[in-house]
CSV table of C-alpha atoms (C1' of nucleotides) in Angstrom, one decimal:
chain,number,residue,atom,x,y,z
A,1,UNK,CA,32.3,40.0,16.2
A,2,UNK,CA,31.9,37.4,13.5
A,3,UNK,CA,35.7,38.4,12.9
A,4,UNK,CA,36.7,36.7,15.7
A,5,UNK,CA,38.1,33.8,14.6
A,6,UNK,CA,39.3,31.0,16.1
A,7,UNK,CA,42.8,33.0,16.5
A,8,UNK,CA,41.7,36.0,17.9
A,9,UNK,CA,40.1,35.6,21.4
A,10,UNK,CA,38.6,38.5,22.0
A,11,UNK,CA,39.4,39.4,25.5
A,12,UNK,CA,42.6,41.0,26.5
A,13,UNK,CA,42.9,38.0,29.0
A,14,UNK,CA,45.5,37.0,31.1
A,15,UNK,CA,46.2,33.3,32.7
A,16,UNK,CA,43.7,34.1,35.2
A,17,UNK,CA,40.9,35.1,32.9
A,18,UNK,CA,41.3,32.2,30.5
A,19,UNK,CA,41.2,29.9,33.5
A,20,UNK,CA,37.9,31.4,34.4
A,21,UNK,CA,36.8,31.2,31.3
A,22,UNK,CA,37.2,27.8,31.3
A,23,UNK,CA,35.4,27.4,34.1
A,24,UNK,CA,32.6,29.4,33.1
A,25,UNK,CA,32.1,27.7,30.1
A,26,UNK,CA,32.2,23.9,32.4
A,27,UNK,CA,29.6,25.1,34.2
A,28,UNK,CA,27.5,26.4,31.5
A,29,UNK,CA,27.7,23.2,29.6
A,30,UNK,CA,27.4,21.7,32.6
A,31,UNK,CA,23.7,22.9,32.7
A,32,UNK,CA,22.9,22.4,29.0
A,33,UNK,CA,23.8,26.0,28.3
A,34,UNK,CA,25.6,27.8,25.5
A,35,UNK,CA,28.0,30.4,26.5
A,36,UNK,CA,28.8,33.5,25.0
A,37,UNK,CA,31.5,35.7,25.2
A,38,UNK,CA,31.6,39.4,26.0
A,39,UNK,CA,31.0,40.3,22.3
A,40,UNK,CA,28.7,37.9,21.7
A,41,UNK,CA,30.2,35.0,20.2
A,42,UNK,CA,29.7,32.2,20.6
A,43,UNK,CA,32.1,29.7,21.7
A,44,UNK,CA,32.0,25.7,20.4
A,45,UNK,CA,30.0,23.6,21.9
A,46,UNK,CA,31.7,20.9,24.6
A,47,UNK,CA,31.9,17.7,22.9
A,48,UNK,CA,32.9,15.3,26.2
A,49,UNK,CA,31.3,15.9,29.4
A,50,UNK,CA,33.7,17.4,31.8
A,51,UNK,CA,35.8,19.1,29.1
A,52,UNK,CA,36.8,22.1,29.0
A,53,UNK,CA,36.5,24.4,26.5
A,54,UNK,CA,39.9,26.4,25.7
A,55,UNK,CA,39.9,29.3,24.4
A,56,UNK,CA,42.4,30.2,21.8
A,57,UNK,CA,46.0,31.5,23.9
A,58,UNK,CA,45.4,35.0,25.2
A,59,UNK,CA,48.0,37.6,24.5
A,60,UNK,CA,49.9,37.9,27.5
A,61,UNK,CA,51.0,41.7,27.1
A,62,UNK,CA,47.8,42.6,28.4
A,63,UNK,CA,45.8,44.7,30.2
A,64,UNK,CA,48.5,47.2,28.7
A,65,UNK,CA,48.0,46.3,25.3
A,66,UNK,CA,45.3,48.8,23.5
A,67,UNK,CA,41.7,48.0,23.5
A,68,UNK,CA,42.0,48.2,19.5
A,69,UNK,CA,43.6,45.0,19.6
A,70,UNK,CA,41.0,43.2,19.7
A,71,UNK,CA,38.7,41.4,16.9
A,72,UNK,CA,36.0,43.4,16.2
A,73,UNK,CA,38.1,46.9,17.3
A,74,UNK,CA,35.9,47.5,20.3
A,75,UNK,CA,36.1,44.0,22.0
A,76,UNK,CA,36.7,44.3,25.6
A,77,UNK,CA,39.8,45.2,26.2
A,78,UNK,CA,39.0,45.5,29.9
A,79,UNK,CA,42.0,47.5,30.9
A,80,UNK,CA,43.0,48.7,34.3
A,81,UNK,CA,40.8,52.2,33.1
A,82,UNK,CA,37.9,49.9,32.3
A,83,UNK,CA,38.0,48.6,36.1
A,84,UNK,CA,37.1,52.2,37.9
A,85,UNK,CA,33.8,51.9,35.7
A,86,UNK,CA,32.4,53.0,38.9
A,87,UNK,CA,32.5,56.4,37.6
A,88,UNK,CA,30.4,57.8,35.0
A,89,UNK,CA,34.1,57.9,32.6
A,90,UNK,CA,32.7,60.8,31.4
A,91,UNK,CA,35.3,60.9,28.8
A,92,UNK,CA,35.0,57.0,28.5
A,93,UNK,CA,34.2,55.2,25.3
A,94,UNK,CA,32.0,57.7,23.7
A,95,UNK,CA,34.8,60.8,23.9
A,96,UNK,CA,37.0,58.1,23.1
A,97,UNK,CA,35.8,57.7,19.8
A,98,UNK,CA,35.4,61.0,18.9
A,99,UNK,CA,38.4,63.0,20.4
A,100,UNK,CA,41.3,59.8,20.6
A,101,UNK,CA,44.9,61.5,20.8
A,102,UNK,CA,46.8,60.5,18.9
A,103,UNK,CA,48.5,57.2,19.3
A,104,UNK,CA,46.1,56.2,22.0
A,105,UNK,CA,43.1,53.5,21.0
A,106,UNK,CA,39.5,53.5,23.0
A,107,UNK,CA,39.4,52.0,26.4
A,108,UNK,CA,36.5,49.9,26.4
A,109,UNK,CA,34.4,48.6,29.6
A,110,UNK,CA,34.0,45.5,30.9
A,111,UNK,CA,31.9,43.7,29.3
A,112,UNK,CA,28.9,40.8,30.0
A,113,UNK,CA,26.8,39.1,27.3
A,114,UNK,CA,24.0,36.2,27.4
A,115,UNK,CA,21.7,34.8,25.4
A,116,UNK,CA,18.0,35.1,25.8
A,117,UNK,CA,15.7,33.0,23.6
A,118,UNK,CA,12.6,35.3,22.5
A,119,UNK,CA,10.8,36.5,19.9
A,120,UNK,CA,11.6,40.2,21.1
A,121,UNK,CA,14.8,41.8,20.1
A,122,UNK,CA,15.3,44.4,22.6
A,123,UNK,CA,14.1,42.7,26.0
A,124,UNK,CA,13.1,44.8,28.6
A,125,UNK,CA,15.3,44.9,31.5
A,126,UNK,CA,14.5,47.4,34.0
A,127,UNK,CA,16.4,50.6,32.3
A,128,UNK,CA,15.5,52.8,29.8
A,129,UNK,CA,17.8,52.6,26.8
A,130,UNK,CA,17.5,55.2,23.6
A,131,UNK,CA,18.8,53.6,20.4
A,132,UNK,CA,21.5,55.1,18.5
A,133,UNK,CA,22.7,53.1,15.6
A,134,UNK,CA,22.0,49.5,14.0
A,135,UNK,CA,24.2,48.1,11.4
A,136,UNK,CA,24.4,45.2,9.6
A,137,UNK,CA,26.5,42.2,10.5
A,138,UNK,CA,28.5,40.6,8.5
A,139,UNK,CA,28.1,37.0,8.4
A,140,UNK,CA,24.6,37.3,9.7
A,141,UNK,CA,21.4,38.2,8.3
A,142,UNK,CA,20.2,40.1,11.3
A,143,UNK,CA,20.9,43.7,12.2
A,144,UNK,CA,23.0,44.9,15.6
A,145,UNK,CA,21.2,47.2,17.3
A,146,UNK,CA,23.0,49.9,19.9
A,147,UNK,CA,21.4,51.3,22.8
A,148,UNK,CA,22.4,53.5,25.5
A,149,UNK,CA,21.2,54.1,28.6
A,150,UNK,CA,18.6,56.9,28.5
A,151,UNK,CA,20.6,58.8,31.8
A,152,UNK,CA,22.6,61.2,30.8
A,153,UNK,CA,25.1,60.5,33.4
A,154,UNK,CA,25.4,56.6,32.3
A,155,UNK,CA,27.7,56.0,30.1
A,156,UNK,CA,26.8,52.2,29.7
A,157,UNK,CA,26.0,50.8,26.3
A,158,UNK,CA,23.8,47.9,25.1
A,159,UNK,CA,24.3,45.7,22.1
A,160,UNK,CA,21.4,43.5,21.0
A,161,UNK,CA,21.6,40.9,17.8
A,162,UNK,CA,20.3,37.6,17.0
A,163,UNK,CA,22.4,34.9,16.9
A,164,UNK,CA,22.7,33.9,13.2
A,165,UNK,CA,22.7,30.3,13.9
A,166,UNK,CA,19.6,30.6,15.8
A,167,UNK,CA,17.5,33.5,14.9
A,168,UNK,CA,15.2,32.7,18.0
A,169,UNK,CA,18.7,33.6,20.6
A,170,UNK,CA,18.9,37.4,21.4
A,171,UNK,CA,22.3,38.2,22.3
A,172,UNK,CA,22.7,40.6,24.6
A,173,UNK,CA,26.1,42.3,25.2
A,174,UNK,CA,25.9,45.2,28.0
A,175,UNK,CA,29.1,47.5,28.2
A,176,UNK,CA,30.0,49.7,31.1
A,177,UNK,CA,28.8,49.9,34.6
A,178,UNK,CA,25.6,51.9,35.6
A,179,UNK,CA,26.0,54.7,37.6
A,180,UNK,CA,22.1,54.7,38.8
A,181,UNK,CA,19.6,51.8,39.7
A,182,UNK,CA,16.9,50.7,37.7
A,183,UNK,CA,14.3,53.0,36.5
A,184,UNK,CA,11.4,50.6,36.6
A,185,UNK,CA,12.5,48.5,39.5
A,186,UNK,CA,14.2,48.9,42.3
A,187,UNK,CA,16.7,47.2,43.6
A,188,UNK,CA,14.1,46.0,46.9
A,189,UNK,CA,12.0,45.0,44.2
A,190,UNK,CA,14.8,43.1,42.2
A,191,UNK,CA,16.1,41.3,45.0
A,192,UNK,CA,12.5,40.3,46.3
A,193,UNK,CA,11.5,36.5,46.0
A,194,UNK,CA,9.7,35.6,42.9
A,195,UNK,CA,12.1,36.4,40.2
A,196,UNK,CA,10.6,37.1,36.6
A,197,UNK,CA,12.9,37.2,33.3
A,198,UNK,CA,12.8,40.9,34.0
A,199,UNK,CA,14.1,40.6,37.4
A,200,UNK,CA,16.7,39.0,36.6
A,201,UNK,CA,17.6,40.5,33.8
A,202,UNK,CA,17.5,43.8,35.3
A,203,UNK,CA,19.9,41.9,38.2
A,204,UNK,CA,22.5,41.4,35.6
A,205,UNK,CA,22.0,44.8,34.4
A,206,UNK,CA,23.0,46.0,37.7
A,207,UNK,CA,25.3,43.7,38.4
A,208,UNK,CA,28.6,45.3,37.5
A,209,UNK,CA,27.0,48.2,38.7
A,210,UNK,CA,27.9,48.0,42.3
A,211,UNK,CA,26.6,45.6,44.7
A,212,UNK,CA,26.3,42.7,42.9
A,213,UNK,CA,27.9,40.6,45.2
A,214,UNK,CA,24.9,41.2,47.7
A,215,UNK,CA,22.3,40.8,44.7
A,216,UNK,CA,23.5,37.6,43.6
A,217,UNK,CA,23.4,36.4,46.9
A,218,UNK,CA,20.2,37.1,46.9
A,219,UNK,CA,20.0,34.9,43.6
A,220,UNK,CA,21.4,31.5,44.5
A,221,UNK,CA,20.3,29.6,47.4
A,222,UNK,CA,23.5,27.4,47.8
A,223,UNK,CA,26.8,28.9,49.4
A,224,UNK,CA,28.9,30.7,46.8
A,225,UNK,CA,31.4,27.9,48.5
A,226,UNK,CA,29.7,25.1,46.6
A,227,UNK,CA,31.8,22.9,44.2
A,228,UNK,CA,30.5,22.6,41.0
A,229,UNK,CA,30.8,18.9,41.6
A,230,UNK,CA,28.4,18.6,44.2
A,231,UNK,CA,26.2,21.1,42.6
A,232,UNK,CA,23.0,19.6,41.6
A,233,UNK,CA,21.7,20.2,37.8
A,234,UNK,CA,18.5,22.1,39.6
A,235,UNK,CA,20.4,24.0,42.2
A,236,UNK,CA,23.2,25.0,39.5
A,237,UNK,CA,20.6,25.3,37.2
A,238,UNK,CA,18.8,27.9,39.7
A,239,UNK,CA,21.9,30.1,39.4
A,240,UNK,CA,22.0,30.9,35.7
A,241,UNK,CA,18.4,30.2,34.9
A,242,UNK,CA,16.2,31.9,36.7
A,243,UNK,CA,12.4,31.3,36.9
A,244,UNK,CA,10.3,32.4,33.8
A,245,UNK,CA,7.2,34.0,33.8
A,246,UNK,CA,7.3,35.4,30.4
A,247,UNK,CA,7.6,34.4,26.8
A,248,UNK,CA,11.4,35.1,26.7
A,249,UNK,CA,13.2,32.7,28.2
A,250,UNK,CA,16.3,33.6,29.8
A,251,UNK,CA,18.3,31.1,28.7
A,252,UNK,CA,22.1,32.2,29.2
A,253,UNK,CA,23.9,34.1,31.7
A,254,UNK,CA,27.3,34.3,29.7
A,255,UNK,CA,30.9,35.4,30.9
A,256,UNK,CA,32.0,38.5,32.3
A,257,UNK,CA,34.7,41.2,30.1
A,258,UNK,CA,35.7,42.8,33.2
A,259,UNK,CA,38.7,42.3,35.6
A,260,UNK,CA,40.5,39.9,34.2
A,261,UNK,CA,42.9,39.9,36.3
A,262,UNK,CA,43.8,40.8,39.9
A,263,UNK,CA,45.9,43.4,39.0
A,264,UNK,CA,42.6,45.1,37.2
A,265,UNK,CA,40.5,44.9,39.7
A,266,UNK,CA,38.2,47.6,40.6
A,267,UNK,CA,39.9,49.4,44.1
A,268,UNK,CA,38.8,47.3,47.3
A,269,UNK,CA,37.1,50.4,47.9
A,270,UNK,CA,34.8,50.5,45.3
A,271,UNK,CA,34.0,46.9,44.7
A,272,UNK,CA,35.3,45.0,48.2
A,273,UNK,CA,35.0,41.4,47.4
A,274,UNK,CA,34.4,40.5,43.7
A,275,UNK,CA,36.0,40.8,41.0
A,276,UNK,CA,33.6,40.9,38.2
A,277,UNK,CA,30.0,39.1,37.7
A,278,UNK,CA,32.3,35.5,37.1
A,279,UNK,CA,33.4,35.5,40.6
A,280,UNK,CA,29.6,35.5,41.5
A,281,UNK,CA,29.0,32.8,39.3
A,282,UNK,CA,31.8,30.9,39.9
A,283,UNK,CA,32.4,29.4,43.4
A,284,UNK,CA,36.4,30.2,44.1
A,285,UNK,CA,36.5,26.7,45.1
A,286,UNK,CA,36.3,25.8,41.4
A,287,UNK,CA,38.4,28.3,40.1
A,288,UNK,CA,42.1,26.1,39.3
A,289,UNK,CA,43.8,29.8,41.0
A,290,UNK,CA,42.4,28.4,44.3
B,1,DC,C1',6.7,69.4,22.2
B,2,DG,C1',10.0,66.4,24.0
B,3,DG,C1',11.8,62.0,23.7
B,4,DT,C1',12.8,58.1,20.7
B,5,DT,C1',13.8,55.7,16.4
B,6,DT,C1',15.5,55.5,11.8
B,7,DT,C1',19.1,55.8,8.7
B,8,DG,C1',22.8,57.5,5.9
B,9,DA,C1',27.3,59.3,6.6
B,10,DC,C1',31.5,59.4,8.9
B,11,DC,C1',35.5,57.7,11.4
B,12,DA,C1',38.9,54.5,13.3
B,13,DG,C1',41.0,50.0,13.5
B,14,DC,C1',42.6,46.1,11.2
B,15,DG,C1',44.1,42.9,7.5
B,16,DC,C1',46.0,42.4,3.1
C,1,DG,C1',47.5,52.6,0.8
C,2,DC,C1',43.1,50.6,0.3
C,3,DG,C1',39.1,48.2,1.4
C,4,DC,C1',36.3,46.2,4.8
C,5,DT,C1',33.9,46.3,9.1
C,6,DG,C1',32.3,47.9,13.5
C,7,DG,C1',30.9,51.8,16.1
C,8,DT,C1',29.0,56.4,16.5
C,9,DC,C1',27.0,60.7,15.0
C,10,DA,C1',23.3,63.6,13.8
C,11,DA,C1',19.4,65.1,11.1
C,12,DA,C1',14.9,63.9,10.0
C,13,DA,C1',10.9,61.3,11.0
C,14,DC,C1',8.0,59.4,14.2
C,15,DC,C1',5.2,58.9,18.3
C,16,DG,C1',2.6,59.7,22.6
DNA sequence: CGGTTTTGACCAGCGC
DNA sequence: GCGCTGGTCAAAACCG
């Protein structure tokens, strides 16, 4: 986490992730926003409008490369076995840690983090999540927090810290896939018009999930065709900060770990069009790969 | 009483 | 090899 360093990008990326990256981070700053990445780090800041934010090279041996490889040993490795997170991998990270053989590192899930500005650490988000550990951070005077999802057949993980630089940003880092739909709202209900934080929160939740394609949809008005250039501040705006109704203020929808590359995307069969919560974010017209 | 939180211990990965 | 750090376990405490 606050290991990463400017040398050691965190994601086991490939051209076609960093490019995306890129992008994602262009769009954020093009609506004022911070980004994230999928452990929670924060990247700089944009300096000149229109510039895009590079992340440090990505080593190119990837997805093969073990998940271990990465800064803070747990980082998103999104390998090809991350990508079928369809499936409760009931031998997935948790097994992984405890029964590794030999010579092999833990495979880690795709991975999605944002930033939420509130005064509560652990923001409700339409599942039920039983805490499991909390450690200290280095380099920051606030605790992590680790959650999991209270279903037993779920294997997906939560992270929850404040940012150190601003100890009013939650950031949120959700691992894995759920295998199950809200508890406290349902999908209907998520979808419907009048989005609160918790909506929308609970949208991202779901979003690697399965159908996220059709949720976000449901999420931003404009055609997912729209250039970023002709995007308005308020209709981009609309599509990474959603209306509030709350105290917390959902102020970052941050990059996606998972798929970073064609090659580990989930099977057409599982997940037919997109490739990971970016793609929904990010009109194909503005990814350079198009 | 069952589920959740707390918290110290343990383990694995990484850098030196 | 050793120390540091992140992540997880598991027993005890807590709570509704």
């Amino acid at each position: 986490m606050a290991m990463a360093g400017a040398g050691d990008w965190p994601f086991a990326a490939d051209e076609a992730y960093a490019d995306s990256s890129a992008i994602f981070a262009e769009l954020a700053w093009a609506n004022g926003l911070a980004v994230v990445d999928t452990v929670g780090e924060l990247l700089p800041p944009l300096d000149p409008p229109g510039e895009l934010a590079t992340p440090p090279p990505p080593p190119l041996d990837l997805p093969e490369t073990p998940a271990g490889s990465s800064a803070d040993g747990a980082a998103s490795s999104c390998s090809t076995d991350d990508a079928d997170g369809g499936k409760p991998a009931a031998a997935s990270t948790e097994a992984a840690s405890k029964s590794l053989t030999p010579g092999k590192k833990r495979a880690r899930q795709p991975r999605f983090a944002f930033m939420t500005k509130s005064e509560i650490d652990h923001l409700e988000d339409g599942y039920r999540w039983r805490k499991y550990g909390q450690k200290a951070v280095k380099n920051s005077p606030f605790p992590r927090s680790y959650y999991r999802c209270t279903n037993s057949k779920c294997t997906v993980k939560k992270r929850v810290e404040r940012s150190s630089d601003d100890p009013s940003v939650v950031i949120t880092t959700y691992e894995g896939q759920h295998s199950h739909h809200t508890v406290t709202f349902p999908r209907a209900a998520a979808t419907a018009a009048g989005f609160s934080h918790i909506h929308a929160m609970a949208a991202l939740a779901a979003a690697p999930f399965s159908a996220h394609q059709q949720l976000y949809s449901n999420l931003q008005p404009p055609p997912p065709t729209m250039p970023l250039a002709a995007t308005t501040p308020a209709s981009s705006s609309s599509l990474l900060q959603l209306p509030l109704h709350c105290n917390h203020e959902l102020q970052v929808v941050a990059s996606c770990g998972g798929y970073p590359s064609s090659s580990s995307s989930p099977p057409a069969s599982v997940l037919p069009v997109d490739k990971g919560l970016l793609d929904d974010m990010v009109p194909r017209a503005m990814r350079h790969d198009g």
